[in-house]
Tab-separated table of C-alpha atoms in Angstrom:
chain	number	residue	atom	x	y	z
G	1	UNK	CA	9.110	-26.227	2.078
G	2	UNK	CA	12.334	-25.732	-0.234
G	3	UNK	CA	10.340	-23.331	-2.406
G	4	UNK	CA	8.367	-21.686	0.479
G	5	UNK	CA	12.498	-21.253	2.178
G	6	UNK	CA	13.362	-19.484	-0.988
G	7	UNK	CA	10.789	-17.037	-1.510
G	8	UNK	CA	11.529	-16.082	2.437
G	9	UNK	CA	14.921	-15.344	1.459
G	10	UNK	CA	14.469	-13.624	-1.293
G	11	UNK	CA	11.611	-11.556	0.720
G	12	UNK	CA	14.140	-10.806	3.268
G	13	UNK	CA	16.592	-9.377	0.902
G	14	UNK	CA	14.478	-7.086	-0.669
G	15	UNK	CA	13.477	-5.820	2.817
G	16	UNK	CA	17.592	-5.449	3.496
G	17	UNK	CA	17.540	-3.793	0.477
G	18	UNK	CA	15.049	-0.931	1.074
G	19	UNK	CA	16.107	-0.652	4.458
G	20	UNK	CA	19.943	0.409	3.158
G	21	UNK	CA	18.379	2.140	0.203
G	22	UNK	CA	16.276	4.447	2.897
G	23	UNK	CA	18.296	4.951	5.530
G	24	UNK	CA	21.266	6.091	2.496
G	25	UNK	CA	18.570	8.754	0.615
G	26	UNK	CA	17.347	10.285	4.179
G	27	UNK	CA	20.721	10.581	5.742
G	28	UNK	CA	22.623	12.641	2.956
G	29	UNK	CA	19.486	15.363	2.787
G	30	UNK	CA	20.790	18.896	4.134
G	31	UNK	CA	18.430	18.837	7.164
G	32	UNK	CA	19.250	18.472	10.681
G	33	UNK	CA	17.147	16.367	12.977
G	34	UNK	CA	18.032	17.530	15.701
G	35	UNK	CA	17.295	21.317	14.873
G	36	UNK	CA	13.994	19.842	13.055
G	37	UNK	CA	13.170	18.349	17.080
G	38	UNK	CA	13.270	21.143	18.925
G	39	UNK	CA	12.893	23.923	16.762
G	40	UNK	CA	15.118	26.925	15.059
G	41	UNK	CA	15.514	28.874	18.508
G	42	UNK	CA	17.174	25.970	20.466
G	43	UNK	CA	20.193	27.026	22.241
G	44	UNK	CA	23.541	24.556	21.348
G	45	UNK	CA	23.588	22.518	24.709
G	46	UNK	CA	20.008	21.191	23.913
G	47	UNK	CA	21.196	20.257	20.305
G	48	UNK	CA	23.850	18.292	21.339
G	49	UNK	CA	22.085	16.267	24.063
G	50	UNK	CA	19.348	15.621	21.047
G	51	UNK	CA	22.109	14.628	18.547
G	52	UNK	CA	23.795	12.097	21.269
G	53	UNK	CA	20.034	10.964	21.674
G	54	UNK	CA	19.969	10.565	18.377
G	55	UNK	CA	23.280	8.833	17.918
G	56	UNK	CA	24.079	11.729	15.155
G	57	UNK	CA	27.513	12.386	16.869
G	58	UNK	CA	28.576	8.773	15.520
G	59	UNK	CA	30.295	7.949	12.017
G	60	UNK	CA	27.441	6.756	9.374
G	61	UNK	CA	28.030	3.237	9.693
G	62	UNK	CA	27.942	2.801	13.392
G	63	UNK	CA	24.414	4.940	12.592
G	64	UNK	CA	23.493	2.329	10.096
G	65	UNK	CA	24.037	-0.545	12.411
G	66	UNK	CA	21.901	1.024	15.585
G	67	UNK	CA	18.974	2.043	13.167
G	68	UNK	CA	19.045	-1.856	11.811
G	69	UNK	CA	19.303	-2.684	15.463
G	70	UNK	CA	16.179	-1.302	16.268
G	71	UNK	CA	13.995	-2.796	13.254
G	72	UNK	CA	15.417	-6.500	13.546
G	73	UNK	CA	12.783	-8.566	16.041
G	74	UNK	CA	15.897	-9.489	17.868
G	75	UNK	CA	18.439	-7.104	18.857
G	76	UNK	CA	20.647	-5.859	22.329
G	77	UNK	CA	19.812	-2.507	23.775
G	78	UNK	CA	20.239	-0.788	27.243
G	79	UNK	CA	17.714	-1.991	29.548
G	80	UNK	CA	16.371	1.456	30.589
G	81	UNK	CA	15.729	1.974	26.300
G	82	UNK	CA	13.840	-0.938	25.917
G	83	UNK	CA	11.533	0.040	29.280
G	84	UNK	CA	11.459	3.838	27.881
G	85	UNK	CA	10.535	2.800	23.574
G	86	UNK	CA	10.066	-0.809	23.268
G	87	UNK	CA	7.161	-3.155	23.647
G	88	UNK	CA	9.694	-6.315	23.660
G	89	UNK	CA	10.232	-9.798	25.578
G	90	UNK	CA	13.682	-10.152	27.396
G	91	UNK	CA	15.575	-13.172	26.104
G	92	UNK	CA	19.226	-12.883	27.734
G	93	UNK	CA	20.780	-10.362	30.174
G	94	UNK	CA	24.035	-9.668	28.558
G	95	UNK	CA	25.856	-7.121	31.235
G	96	UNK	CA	24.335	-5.010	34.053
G	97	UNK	CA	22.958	-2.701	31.568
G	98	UNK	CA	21.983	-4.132	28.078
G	99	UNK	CA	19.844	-7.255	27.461
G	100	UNK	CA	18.824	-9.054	24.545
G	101	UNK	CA	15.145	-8.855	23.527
G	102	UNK	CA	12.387	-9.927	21.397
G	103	UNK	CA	10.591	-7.076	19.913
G	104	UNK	CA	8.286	-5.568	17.997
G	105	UNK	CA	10.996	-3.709	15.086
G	106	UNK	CA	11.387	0.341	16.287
G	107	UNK	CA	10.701	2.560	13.860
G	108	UNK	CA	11.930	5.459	16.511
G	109	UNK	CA	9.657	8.503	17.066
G	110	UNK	CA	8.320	11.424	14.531
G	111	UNK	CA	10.203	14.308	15.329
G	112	UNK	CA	7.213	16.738	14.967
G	113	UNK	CA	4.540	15.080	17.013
G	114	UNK	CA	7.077	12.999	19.300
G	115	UNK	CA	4.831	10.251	18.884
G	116	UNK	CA	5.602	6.367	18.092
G	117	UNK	CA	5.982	5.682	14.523
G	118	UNK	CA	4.206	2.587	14.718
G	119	UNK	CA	0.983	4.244	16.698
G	120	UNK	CA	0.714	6.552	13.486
G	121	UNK	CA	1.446	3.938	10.696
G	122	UNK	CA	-1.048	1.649	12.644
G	123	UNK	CA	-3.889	4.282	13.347
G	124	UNK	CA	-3.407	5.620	9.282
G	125	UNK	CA	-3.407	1.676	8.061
G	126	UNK	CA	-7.079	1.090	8.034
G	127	UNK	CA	-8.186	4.216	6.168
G	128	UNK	CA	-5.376	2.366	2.965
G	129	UNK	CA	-6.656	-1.246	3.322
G	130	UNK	CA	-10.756	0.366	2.816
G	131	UNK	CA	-9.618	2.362	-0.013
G	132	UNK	CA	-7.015	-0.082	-1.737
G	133	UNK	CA	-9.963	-2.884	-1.186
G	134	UNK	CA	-13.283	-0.573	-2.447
G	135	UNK	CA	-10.724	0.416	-5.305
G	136	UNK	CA	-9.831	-3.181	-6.129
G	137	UNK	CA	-13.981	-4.521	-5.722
G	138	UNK	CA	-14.753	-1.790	-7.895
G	139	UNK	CA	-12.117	-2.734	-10.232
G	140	UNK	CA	-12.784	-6.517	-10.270
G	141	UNK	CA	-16.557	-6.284	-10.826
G	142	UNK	CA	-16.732	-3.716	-13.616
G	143	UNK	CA	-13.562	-4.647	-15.444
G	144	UNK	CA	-15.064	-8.266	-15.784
G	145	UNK	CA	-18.565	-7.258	-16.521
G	146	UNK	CA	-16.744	-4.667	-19.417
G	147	UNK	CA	-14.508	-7.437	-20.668
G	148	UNK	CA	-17.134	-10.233	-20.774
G	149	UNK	CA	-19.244	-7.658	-22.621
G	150	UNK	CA	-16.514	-6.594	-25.050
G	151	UNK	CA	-15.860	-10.573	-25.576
G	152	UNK	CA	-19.483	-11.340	-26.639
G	153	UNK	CA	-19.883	-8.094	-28.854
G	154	UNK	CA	-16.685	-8.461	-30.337
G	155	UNK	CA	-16.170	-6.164	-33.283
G	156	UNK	CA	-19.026	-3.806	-31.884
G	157	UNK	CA	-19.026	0.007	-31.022
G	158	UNK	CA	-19.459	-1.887	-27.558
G	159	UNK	CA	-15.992	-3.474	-27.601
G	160	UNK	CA	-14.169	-0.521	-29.773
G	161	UNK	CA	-15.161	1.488	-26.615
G	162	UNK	CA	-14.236	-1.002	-24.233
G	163	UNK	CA	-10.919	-1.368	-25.636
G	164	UNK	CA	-10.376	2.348	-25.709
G	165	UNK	CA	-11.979	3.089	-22.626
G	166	UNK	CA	-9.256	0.175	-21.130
G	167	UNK	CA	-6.115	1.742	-22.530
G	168	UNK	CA	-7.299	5.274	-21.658
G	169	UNK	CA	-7.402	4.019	-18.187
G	170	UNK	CA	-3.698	2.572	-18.682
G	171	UNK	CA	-2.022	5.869	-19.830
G	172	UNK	CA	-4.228	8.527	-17.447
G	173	UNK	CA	-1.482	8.650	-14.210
G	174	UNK	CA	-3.645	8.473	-10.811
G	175	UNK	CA	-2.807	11.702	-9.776
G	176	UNK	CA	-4.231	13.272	-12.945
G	177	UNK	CA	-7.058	11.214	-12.968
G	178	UNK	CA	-8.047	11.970	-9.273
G	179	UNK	CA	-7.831	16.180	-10.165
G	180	UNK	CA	-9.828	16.020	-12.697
G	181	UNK	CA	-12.514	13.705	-10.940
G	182	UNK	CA	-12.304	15.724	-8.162
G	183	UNK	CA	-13.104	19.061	-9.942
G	184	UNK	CA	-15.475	17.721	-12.271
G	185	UNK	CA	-17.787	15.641	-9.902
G	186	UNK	CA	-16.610	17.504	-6.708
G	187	UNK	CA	-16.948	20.689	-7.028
G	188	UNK	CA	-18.679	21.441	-10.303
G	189	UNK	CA	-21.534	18.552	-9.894
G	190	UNK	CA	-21.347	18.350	-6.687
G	191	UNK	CA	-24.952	19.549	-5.676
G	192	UNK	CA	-25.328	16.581	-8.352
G	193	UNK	CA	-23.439	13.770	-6.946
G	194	UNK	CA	-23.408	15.186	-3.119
G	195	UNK	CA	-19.492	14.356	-3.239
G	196	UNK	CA	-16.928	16.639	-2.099
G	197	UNK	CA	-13.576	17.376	-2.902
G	198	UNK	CA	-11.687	16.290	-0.005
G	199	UNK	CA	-12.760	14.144	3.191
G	200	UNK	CA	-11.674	11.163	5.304
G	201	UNK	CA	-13.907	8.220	6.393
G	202	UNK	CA	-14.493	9.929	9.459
G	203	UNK	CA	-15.621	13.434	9.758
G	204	UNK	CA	-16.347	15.399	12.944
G	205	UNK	CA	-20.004	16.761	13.054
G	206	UNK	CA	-20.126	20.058	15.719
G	207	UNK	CA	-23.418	18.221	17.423
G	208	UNK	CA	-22.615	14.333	16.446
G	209	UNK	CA	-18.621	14.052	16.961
G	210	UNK	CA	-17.456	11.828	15.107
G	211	UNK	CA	-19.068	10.123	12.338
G	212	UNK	CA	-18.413	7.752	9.467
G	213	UNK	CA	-18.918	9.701	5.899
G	214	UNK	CA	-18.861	6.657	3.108
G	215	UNK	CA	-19.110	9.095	0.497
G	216	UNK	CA	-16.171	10.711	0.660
G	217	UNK	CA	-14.838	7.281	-0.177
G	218	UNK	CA	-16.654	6.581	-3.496
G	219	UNK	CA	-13.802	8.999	-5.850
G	220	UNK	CA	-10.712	8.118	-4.287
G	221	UNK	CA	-11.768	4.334	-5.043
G	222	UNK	CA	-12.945	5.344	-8.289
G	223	UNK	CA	-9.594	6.759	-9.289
G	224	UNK	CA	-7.027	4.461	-7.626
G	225	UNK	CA	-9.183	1.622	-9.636
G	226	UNK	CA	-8.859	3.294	-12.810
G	227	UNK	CA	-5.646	1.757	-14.036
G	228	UNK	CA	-6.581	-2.379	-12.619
G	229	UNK	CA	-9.852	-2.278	-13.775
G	230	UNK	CA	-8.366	-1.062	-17.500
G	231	UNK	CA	-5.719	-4.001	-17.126
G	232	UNK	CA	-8.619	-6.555	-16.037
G	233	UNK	CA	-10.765	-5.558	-18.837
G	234	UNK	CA	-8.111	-6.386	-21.736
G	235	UNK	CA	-7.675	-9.956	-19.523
G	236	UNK	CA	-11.104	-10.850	-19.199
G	237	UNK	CA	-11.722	-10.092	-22.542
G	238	UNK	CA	-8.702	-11.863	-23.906
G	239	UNK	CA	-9.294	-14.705	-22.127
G	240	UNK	CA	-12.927	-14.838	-22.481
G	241	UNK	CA	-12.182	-14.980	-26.512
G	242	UNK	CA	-10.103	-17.785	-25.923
G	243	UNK	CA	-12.455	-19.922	-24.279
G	244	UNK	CA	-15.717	-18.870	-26.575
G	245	UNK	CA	-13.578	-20.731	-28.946
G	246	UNK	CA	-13.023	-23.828	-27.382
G	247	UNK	CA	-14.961	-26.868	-28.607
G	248	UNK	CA	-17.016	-27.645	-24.978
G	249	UNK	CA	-18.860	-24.161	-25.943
G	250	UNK	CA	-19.744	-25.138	-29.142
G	251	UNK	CA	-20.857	-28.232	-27.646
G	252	UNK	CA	-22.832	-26.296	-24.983
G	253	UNK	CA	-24.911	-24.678	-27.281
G	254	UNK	CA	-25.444	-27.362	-29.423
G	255	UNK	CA	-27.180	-29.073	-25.904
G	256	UNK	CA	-29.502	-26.380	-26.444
G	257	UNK	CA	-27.979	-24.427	-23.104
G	258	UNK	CA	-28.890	-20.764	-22.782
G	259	UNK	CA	-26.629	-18.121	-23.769
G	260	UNK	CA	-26.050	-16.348	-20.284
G	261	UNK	CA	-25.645	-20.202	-18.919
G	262	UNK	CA	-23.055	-20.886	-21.498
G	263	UNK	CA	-21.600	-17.523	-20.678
G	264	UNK	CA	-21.348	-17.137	-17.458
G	265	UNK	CA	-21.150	-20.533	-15.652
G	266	UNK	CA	-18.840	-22.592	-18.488
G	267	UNK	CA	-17.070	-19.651	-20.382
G	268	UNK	CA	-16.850	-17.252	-17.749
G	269	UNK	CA	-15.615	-19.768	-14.833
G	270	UNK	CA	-12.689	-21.057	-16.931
G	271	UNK	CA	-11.363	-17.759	-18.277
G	272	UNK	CA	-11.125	-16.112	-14.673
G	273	UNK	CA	-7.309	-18.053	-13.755
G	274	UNK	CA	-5.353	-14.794	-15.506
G	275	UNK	CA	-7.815	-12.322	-13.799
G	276	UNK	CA	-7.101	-13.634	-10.083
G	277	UNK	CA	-3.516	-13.177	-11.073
G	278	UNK	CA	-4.165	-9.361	-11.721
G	279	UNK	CA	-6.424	-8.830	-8.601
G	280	UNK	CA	-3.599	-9.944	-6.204
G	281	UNK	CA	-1.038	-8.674	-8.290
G	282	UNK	CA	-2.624	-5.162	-8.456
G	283	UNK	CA	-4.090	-5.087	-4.332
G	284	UNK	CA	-0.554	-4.966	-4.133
G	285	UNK	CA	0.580	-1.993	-5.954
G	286	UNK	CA	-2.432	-0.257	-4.921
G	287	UNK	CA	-1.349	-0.354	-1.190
G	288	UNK	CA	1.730	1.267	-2.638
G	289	UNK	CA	0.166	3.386	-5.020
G	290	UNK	CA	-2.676	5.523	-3.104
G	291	UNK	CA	0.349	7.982	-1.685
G	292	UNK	CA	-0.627	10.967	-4.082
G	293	UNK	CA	-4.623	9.546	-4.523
G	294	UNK	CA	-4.705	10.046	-0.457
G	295	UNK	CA	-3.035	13.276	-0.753
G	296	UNK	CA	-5.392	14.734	-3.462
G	297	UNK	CA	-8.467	13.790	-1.729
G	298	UNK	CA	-7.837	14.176	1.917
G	299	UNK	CA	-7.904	10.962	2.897
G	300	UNK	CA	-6.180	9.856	5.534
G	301	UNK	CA	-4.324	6.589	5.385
G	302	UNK	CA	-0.513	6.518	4.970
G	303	UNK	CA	-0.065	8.037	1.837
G	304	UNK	CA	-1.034	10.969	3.126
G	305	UNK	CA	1.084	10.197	6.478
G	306	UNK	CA	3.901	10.100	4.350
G	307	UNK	CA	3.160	13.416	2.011
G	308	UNK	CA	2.689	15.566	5.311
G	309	UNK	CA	5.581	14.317	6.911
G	310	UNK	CA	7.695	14.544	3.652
G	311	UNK	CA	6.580	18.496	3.817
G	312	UNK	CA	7.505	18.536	7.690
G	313	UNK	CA	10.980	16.539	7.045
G	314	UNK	CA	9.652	14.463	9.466
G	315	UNK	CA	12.153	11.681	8.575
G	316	UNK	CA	11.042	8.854	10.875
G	317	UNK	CA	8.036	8.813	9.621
G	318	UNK	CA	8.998	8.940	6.189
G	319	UNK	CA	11.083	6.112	6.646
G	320	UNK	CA	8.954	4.103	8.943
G	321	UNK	CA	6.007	4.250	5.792
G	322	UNK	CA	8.518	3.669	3.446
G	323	UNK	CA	9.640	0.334	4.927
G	324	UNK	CA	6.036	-0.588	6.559
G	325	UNK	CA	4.730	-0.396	3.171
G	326	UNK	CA	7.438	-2.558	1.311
G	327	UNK	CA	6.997	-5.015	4.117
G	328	UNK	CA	3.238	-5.222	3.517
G	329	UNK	CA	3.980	-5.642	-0.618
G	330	UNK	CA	6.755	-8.191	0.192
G	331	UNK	CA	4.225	-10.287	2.447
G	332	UNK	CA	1.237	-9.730	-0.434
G	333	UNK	CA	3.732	-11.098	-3.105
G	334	UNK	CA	4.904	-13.778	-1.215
G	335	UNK	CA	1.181	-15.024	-0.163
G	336	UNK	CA	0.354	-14.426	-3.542
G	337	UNK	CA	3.287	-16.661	-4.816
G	338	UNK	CA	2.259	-19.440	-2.057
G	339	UNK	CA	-1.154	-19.771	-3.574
G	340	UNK	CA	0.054	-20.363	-7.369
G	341	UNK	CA	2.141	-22.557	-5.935
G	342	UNK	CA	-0.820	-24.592	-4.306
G	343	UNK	CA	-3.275	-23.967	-7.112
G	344	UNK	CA	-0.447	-24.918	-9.943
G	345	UNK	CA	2.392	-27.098	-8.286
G	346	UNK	CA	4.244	-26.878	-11.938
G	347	UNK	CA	5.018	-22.926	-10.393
G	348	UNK	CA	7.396	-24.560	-8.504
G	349	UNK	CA	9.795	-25.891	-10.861
């Protein structure tokens, strides 16, 4: 419980820390929200009222304190606010006119679209978790298939190409790898491949509506896996070496077990510890990572959220991804560090 305590803590300080770190970097940009809400021809009186909406009229710190307000599950605001913007539980009625309540954080409203933040962070988080998890699957099974191969054909043309195929994949950056994929197999082979250069899961057919296009997931997973299955490759193939050495191998085959037996259900079972590490280490960073991946290929999911609303200055939103994203990283890690914990208990110490 001690160690479970700690991680908590330290989770909640990185999330204190992003939150100070964002609200620092959007707040000294030379944009005005309130002219970015209603638009360049908006006469003074309506600026004001949106500024005072927007508690702009107040010294940064008081700012500060009101925008942490509204993402802490418990805070005190006016009781017509929380009816208006919150979907919260009243805990304590504090005057005539504020109460404390148990919420669900506020991440305010986009400025553009005057829409929830949540609604769009929660409508554009599917289309990340299919493409982070197709990446990672695609990852996982070819990067151990390559690295048990390279392991077995060690010193081969078949593991020189491995291992330079791996560390290719380690120095290409995403967004480099997903232009040139894109060109190459969708556009110039793409009455080859029938892949296209852009597209979301869902595309809307003049006669059908709406309808689910897989394939216009297959190179966006492709190239956000890229740099894990490189990493899980080298692993599998280090650790894989490891164990062909060990003397219960030797001992296998002298039973007169089959290769592929030996292989894959002795070798292959115990090397796999360092590989699970990757996988939730990487599912991870790919959540975090598939901004600019989303943005090349049209997908939508919240990288590309966050791109458009970064073009818009759409700040809300920008700040809403920022922080729902290191929130969903912060839980991963700490799930992730829960489970060594349980699998190893020495992790502990």
């Amino acid at each position: 419980m001690h160690y479970l305590l700690k991680k908590i803590s330290y989770g909640l300080l990185v999330l204190l820390g992003v939150v100070v770190l964002v609200f620092v970097l959007f707040n000294v940009l030379p944009a005005d929200p309130a002219r970015l809400t209603l638009g360049q021809r908006a006469d003074v009186a309506s600026l004001e009222n949106v500024r005072r909406e927007l508690h702009l009229d107040k010294p940064m710190p008081v700012q500060f304190l009101l925008y942490l307000n509204d993402l802490l599950p418990i805070g005190i605001h006016p009781e017509q606010e929380a009816r208006d913007k919150l979907h919260y539980l009243t805990l304590l009625h504090i005057s005539s006119s504020k109460i404390l309540v148990l919420k669900t954080p506020y991440l305010r409203r986009s400025y553009q679209g005057k829409k929830d933040v949540w609604e769009i962070l929660i409508e554009a988080l599917p289309g990340t978790l299919l493409l982070a998890l197709a990446a990672m699957l695609f990852a996982t099974v070819a990067g151990i298939a390559l690295g048990v191969l390279s392991a077995v054909k060690q010193n081969t043309w078949m593991d020189t190409s491995a291992i330079f195929a791996s560390v290719l994949g380690i120095s290409v950056p995403s967004f480099f790898a997903g232009i040139v994929l894109a060109y190459l197999f969708g556009f110039v082979l793409s009455q080859y491949t029938g892949l296209h250069m852009t597209g979301s899961l869902f595309d809307m057919d003049p006669f059908k509506g709406r309808v689910m296009n897989l394939r216009n997931l297959v190179l966006p997973a492709i190239t956000l896996g890229i740099r894990p299955l490189a990493i899980i490759v080298q692993l599998t193939r280090s650790a894989m070496l490891d164990v062909l050495n060990q003397d219960y191998i030797r001992t296998a085959y002298a039973k007169g077990l089959k290769r592929s037996a030996v292989i894959f259900k002795h070798a292959l079972r115990n090397a796999l510890n360092p590989v699970i590490t990757a996988v939730t280490g990487w599912f991870a960073e790919l959540l975090a990572g598939a901004f600019f991946v989303e943005y090349i290929f049209g997908w939508k999911g919240i990288g590309k959220v966050t791109v458009d609303a970064l073009e818009k200055f759409d700040f809300p939103v920008l700040m809403g991804s920022v922080l729902f994203t290191a929130g969903i990283f912060v839980i991963i890690s700490l799930l992730a560090d829960v489970l060594y914990s349980i699998v190893d208990p020495r992790i502990k110490l």
